[in-house]
């Protein structure tokens, strides 16, 4: 990681240069709280869907498909928004962080979907997911496993 930082021109432990842009890296608590906010928002939707099944308003299969669609849409379409909110879910937006691609390209729907798939896969294994939540504390660029696998950095949006 140190070679990467030297090669790409990071000026200190809290910033990194990608292409022609300098970015301030997001702090670990911001990342964890943002994930918690996203989880809470989606959980509220899933509770409403569960109540729809409980009161026989919708069949279980329909609710499962709606839940899957909402989760995919939330994690794929929100980060693909153009402009200053590119790379942000609502949780990341509230915590003033976003992900940027190492190659400098904007996050589109396909890339955001890929990021979500990799993140979900890693978090699907409890021990690996637990390690991933704390790994950015010890990693020189504050990157979790999904960030390293898909080529992103989590940055602060504070000016």
Rosetta silent file (secondary structure, phi, psi, omega in degrees, C-alpha in Angstrom):
SEQUENCE: XXXXXXXXXXXXXXXXXXXXXXXXXXXXXXXXXXXXXXXXXXXXXXXXXXXXXXXXXXXXXXXXXXXXXXXXXXXXXXXXXXXXXXXXXXXXXXXXXXXXXXXXXXXXXXXXXXXXXXXXXXXXXXXXXXXXXXXXXXXXXXXXXXXXXXXXXXXXXXX
SCORE:     score description
SCORE:     0.000 S_00000001
   1 L     0.000  -37.303 -179.831    0.000    0.000    0.000 S_00000001
   2 H   -59.342  -40.425  177.545    2.855    2.359    0.771 S_00000001
   3 H   -60.432  -40.833  179.277    4.107    2.008   -2.836 S_00000001
   4 H   -62.284  -44.909 -178.811    0.628    2.914   -4.095 S_00000001
   5 H   -62.421  -44.920  179.434    0.516    5.994   -1.878 S_00000001
   6 H   -65.563  -42.413 -178.696    3.970    7.139   -3.027 S_00000001
   7 H   -63.962  -37.810 -175.521    3.201    6.397   -6.675 S_00000001
   8 H   -98.210    5.205  168.329   -0.103    8.275   -6.629 S_00000001
   9 L    79.992   32.752  174.789    1.098   11.260   -4.640 S_00000001
  10 L   -64.775  138.508 -176.749   -0.675   11.148   -1.293 S_00000001
  11 L   -92.033  -25.477  177.230    0.524   14.078    0.759 S_00000001
  12 E  -158.332 -172.461 -176.862   -0.260   12.685    4.210 S_00000001
  13 L   -72.506   -9.207 -176.982   -2.208    9.928    5.899 S_00000001
  14 L  -113.831    1.376  179.474   -5.563   11.639    5.324 S_00000001
  15 E  -135.728  160.074 -179.999   -5.388   12.632    1.674 S_00000001
  16 E  -147.366  150.297  177.541   -4.738   10.998   -1.643 S_00000001
  17 E  -109.051  121.887  176.015   -4.201   12.128   -5.182 S_00000001
  18 E  -120.597  115.125 -175.093   -6.119   10.268   -7.889 S_00000001
  19 L    66.207 -122.736  179.878   -5.396   11.518  -11.374 S_00000001
  20 L  -101.873    2.426 -175.722   -5.321   15.298  -11.135 S_00000001
  21 E  -103.546  140.719  170.066   -7.572   15.527   -8.069 S_00000001
  22 E  -100.966  135.858 -179.170   -6.602   15.638   -4.394 S_00000001
  23 E  -128.914  146.965  170.632   -9.102   14.083   -2.009 S_00000001
  24 E   -92.310  126.496 -178.576   -9.433   13.931    1.761 S_00000001
  25 E   -70.999  144.741  177.296  -10.059   10.342    2.809 S_00000001
  26 L   -70.352  146.589  177.054  -13.185    9.589    4.835 S_00000001
  27 L   -82.895  154.174 -177.015  -12.688    8.664    8.457 S_00000001
  28 H   -56.046  -46.884 -179.220  -13.660    5.228    9.711 S_00000001
  29 H   -60.341  -35.646  177.941  -16.556    6.358   11.950 S_00000001
  30 H   -59.756  -43.250 -179.198  -18.145    8.212    9.019 S_00000001
  31 H   -62.620  -48.817 -175.920  -18.109    5.004    6.964 S_00000001
  32 H   -65.448  -42.938  179.364  -19.623    2.841    9.704 S_00000001
  33 H   -65.538  -40.051  177.833  -22.341    5.366   10.559 S_00000001
  34 H   -60.667  -44.118  176.835  -23.201    5.790    6.854 S_00000001
  35 H   -61.368  -40.344  178.727  -23.597    2.005    6.500 S_00000001
  36 H   -63.343  -41.710  178.378  -25.779    2.035    9.618 S_00000001
  37 H   -63.263  -46.096  178.358  -28.000    4.790    8.219 S_00000001
  38 H   -59.225  -44.150  179.730  -28.391    2.921    4.917 S_00000001
  39 H   -62.161  -43.488 -179.631  -29.234   -0.263    6.801 S_00000001
  40 H   -64.175  -44.161  179.408  -31.779    1.556    8.974 S_00000001
  41 H   -61.270  -46.848  179.378  -33.485    3.212    5.992 S_00000001
  42 H   -68.459  -34.681  178.391  -33.800   -0.065    4.099 S_00000001
  43 H   -62.644  -38.073  177.607  -34.881   -1.891    7.262 S_00000001
  44 H   -62.272  -41.871  177.275  -37.790    0.534    7.668 S_00000001
  45 H   -63.805  -41.355 -178.839  -38.922   -0.269    4.125 S_00000001
  46 H   -68.290  -32.080  175.692  -38.597   -3.994    4.786 S_00000001
  47 H   -64.662  -42.846  177.654  -40.671   -3.698    7.975 S_00000001
  48 H   -62.318  -40.632  177.585  -43.434   -2.050    5.951 S_00000001
  49 H   -65.406  -40.018  177.754  -43.216   -4.840    3.397 S_00000001
  50 H   -61.668  -42.088  178.497  -43.322   -7.437    6.171 S_00000001
  51 H   -62.990  -34.439  177.240  -46.461   -5.817    7.571 S_00000001
  52 H   -63.246  -37.814  176.832  -48.001   -6.033    4.095 S_00000001
  53 H   -71.237  -44.801 -177.499  -47.411   -9.804    4.154 S_00000001
  54 H   -57.937  -39.838 -179.441  -48.555  -10.132    7.757 S_00000001
  55 L   -96.463   18.055  173.923  -51.865   -8.457    6.982 S_00000001
  56 L    57.211   31.403  176.635  -52.203  -10.387    3.704 S_00000001
  57 L   -81.174  -30.275  179.096  -52.051   -7.289    1.562 S_00000001
  58 L  -139.279  146.516  174.490  -49.369   -8.797   -0.675 S_00000001
  59 L   -69.995  153.977 -176.753  -48.127  -12.345   -1.260 S_00000001
  60 H   -57.312  -43.113 -179.030  -44.705  -13.229    0.143 S_00000001
  61 H   -61.796  -41.890  177.679  -43.099  -13.726   -3.276 S_00000001
  62 H   -61.815  -43.054 -179.761  -44.224  -10.264   -4.414 S_00000001
  63 H   -64.673  -41.530  178.822  -42.844   -8.700   -1.241 S_00000001
  64 H   -62.271  -42.427  179.289  -39.526  -10.522   -1.666 S_00000001
  65 H   -67.861  -40.199  177.530  -39.224   -9.271   -5.256 S_00000001
  66 H   -63.581  -43.487  178.814  -40.191   -5.725   -4.254 S_00000001
  67 H   -61.702  -43.894  177.715  -37.620   -5.825   -1.437 S_00000001
  68 H   -62.387  -44.573  179.064  -34.901   -7.043   -3.775 S_00000001
  69 H   -60.736  -45.048 -179.797  -35.786   -4.344   -6.321 S_00000001
  70 H   -62.595  -41.198  179.414  -35.724   -1.603   -3.663 S_00000001
  71 H   -65.501  -45.168  178.162  -32.350   -2.757   -2.356 S_00000001
  72 H   -63.185  -44.770 -179.790  -30.844   -2.928   -5.850 S_00000001
  73 H   -62.537  -43.958 -178.466  -32.312    0.452   -6.776 S_00000001
  74 H   -60.309  -46.778 -174.626  -31.096    2.080   -3.558 S_00000001
  75 H   -87.462  -12.085 -179.052  -27.520    0.841   -3.916 S_00000001
  76 H  -107.219  -39.448 -174.629  -27.257    1.104   -7.716 S_00000001
  77 H   -88.235  -38.508  179.245  -29.236    4.152   -8.757 S_00000001
  78 L   -60.897  -48.891  179.554  -28.543    6.568   -5.890 S_00000001
  79 L   -67.228  -15.179 -178.841  -24.724    6.403   -6.242 S_00000001
  80 L   -89.220    4.009  179.175  -25.084    6.831  -10.018 S_00000001
  81 L   -61.295  144.025  178.048  -26.648   10.279   -9.682 S_00000001
  82 L   -75.765  163.846  174.577  -24.817   12.955  -11.652 S_00000001
  83 H    82.724 -149.266 -171.825  -23.037   15.870  -10.053 S_00000001
  84 H   -69.061  -16.664 -179.254  -21.952   16.277   -6.472 S_00000001
  85 H   -96.984    7.933  177.010  -23.918   13.259   -5.199 S_00000001
  86 L   -62.807  132.165 -179.452  -22.215   10.747   -7.493 S_00000001
  87 L    85.751   14.500 -177.562  -20.950    7.867   -5.361 S_00000001
  88 L  -125.243  135.552  161.812  -23.371    8.531   -2.501 S_00000001
  89 L   -91.530  178.962  179.051  -26.277    6.714   -0.928 S_00000001
  90 H   -66.393  -34.213  177.045  -28.412    8.718    1.474 S_00000001
  91 H   -63.607  -45.423  177.964  -26.363    7.393    4.399 S_00000001
  92 H   -65.103  -38.202  178.558  -23.117    8.510    2.777 S_00000001
  93 H   -62.576  -43.153  179.058  -24.711   11.843    1.885 S_00000001
  94 H   -65.173  -30.685 -179.396  -25.734   12.430    5.525 S_00000001
  95 L   -94.409    4.745  177.086  -22.192   11.588    6.675 S_00000001
  96 L    59.098   46.124  174.407  -20.589   13.767    3.962 S_00000001
  97 E  -134.677  162.633  173.624  -18.677   10.956    2.275 S_00000001
  98 E  -158.530  163.891  175.188  -18.762    9.296   -1.136 S_00000001
  99 E   -98.939  145.681  174.041  -16.781    6.803   -3.098 S_00000001
 100 E  -122.808  145.406  178.905  -14.641    7.790   -6.065 S_00000001
 101 E   -79.632  143.408 -179.614  -13.265    5.424   -8.631 S_00000001
 102 L   -63.258  -27.418 -178.913   -9.494    5.087   -8.826 S_00000001
 103 L   -85.784    0.903  176.287   -9.615    5.612  -12.599 S_00000001
 104 L    84.979   -6.951  179.751  -11.387    8.965  -12.194 S_00000001
 105 L   -74.643  153.526  176.026  -14.582    7.907  -13.979 S_00000001
 106 L   -73.891  152.314  177.362  -17.980    8.716  -12.517 S_00000001
 107 L   -78.432  123.002  173.979  -19.971    5.902  -10.955 S_00000001
 108 L  -100.636 -177.572 -179.260  -22.754    4.720  -13.243 S_00000001
 109 H   -62.324  -44.345 -177.691  -25.574    2.304  -12.495 S_00000001
 110 H   -63.893  -43.747  179.674  -23.568   -0.743  -13.651 S_00000001
 111 H   -67.452  -42.192  179.169  -20.518    0.169  -11.564 S_00000001
 112 H   -62.967  -38.284  176.476  -22.630    1.009   -8.496 S_00000001
 113 H   -63.633  -43.854  178.517  -24.414   -2.317   -8.878 S_00000001
 114 H   -61.455  -43.929  177.996  -21.044   -4.118   -9.077 S_00000001
 115 H   -58.112  -44.945 -178.991  -19.828   -2.269   -5.949 S_00000001
 116 H   -65.415  -40.333  178.922  -22.998   -3.324   -4.098 S_00000001
 117 H   -61.514  -47.546 -179.364  -22.652   -6.967   -5.222 S_00000001
 118 H   -63.467  -45.423  179.030  -19.041   -7.140   -3.994 S_00000001
 119 H   -60.957  -45.889 -178.959  -19.922   -5.403   -0.710 S_00000001
 120 H   -63.962  -39.094  179.310  -22.938   -7.668   -0.141 S_00000001
 121 H   -62.428  -47.403 -179.165  -20.901  -10.781   -0.900 S_00000001
 122 H   -64.582  -44.613 -178.125  -18.198   -9.815    1.596 S_00000001
 123 H   -72.439  -14.679  178.033  -20.672   -8.805    4.286 S_00000001
 124 L   -71.254  -17.039  175.820  -22.565  -12.060    3.716 S_00000001
 125 L  -101.479  107.570 -170.456  -19.788  -13.940    5.480 S_00000001
 126 H   -51.279  -45.513 -177.624  -20.084  -12.873    9.129 S_00000001
 127 H   -68.519  -45.023  179.501  -16.416  -13.197   10.105 S_00000001
 128 H   -65.183  -41.856  177.916  -15.141  -11.570    6.897 S_00000001
 129 H   -61.551  -41.006  178.055  -17.801   -8.855    7.157 S_00000001
 130 H   -63.601  -45.508  178.259  -16.824   -8.140   10.752 S_00000001
 131 H   -61.899  -41.309 -178.983  -13.135   -7.909    9.807 S_00000001
 132 H   -61.399  -33.382 -179.198  -14.052   -5.664    6.859 S_00000001
 133 H   -65.927  -30.239 -177.691  -15.813   -3.190    9.160 S_00000001
 134 H  -102.893  -15.124 -176.651  -12.585   -2.632   11.125 S_00000001
 135 H   -55.913  -41.373 -179.099  -10.009   -3.200    8.388 S_00000001
 136 H   -59.316  -22.305  178.611  -10.008    0.446    7.144 S_00000001
 137 H   -62.558  -36.773 -173.656   -8.696    1.566   10.559 S_00000001
 138 H   -99.948   -6.852 -177.162   -5.435   -0.273    9.914 S_00000001
 139 L   -91.345  136.942 -172.468   -5.196    0.179    6.141 S_00000001
 140 L   -58.049  -30.494 -177.541   -3.057    3.117    4.953 S_00000001
 141 L  -109.582   18.128  178.557   -5.771    4.480    2.633 S_00000001
 142 L    55.670   35.430 -177.434   -8.777    3.695    4.861 S_00000001
 143 L  -101.875  137.244  172.248  -10.035    1.170    2.283 S_00000001
 144 L   -86.293  176.807  179.634  -12.173   -1.845    3.028 S_00000001
 145 H   -57.605  -45.700 -179.722  -12.020   -5.083    1.060 S_00000001
 146 H   -61.717  -37.967  178.927  -14.739   -4.009   -1.442 S_00000001
 147 H   -60.285  -41.821 -179.775  -12.908   -0.724   -2.111 S_00000001
 148 H   -69.676  -37.686 -176.660   -9.743   -2.627   -2.937 S_00000001
 149 H   -71.730  -36.126 -176.961  -11.538   -5.187   -5.080 S_00000001
 150 H  -102.717   -5.901  176.621  -13.454   -2.719   -7.270 S_00000001
 151 L    80.593   57.153  178.070  -10.927    0.131   -7.228 S_00000001
 152 E  -134.150  163.288  170.586  -12.497    2.891   -5.144 S_00000001
 153 E  -128.427  144.118  175.731  -11.617    5.196   -2.273 S_00000001
 154 E   -94.212  121.418 -175.255  -14.060    6.586    0.262 S_00000001
 155 E  -119.763  161.086  175.282  -13.553   10.343    0.504 S_00000001
 156 E   -85.452  142.917  177.274  -14.919   13.205    2.559 S_00000001
 157 L  -101.900    4.513  174.775  -17.157   15.732    0.800 S_00000001
 158 L   -64.931  139.435  179.058  -16.511   18.496    3.332 S_00000001
 159 L   -91.412    0.000    0.000  -14.946   21.489    1.596 S_00000001
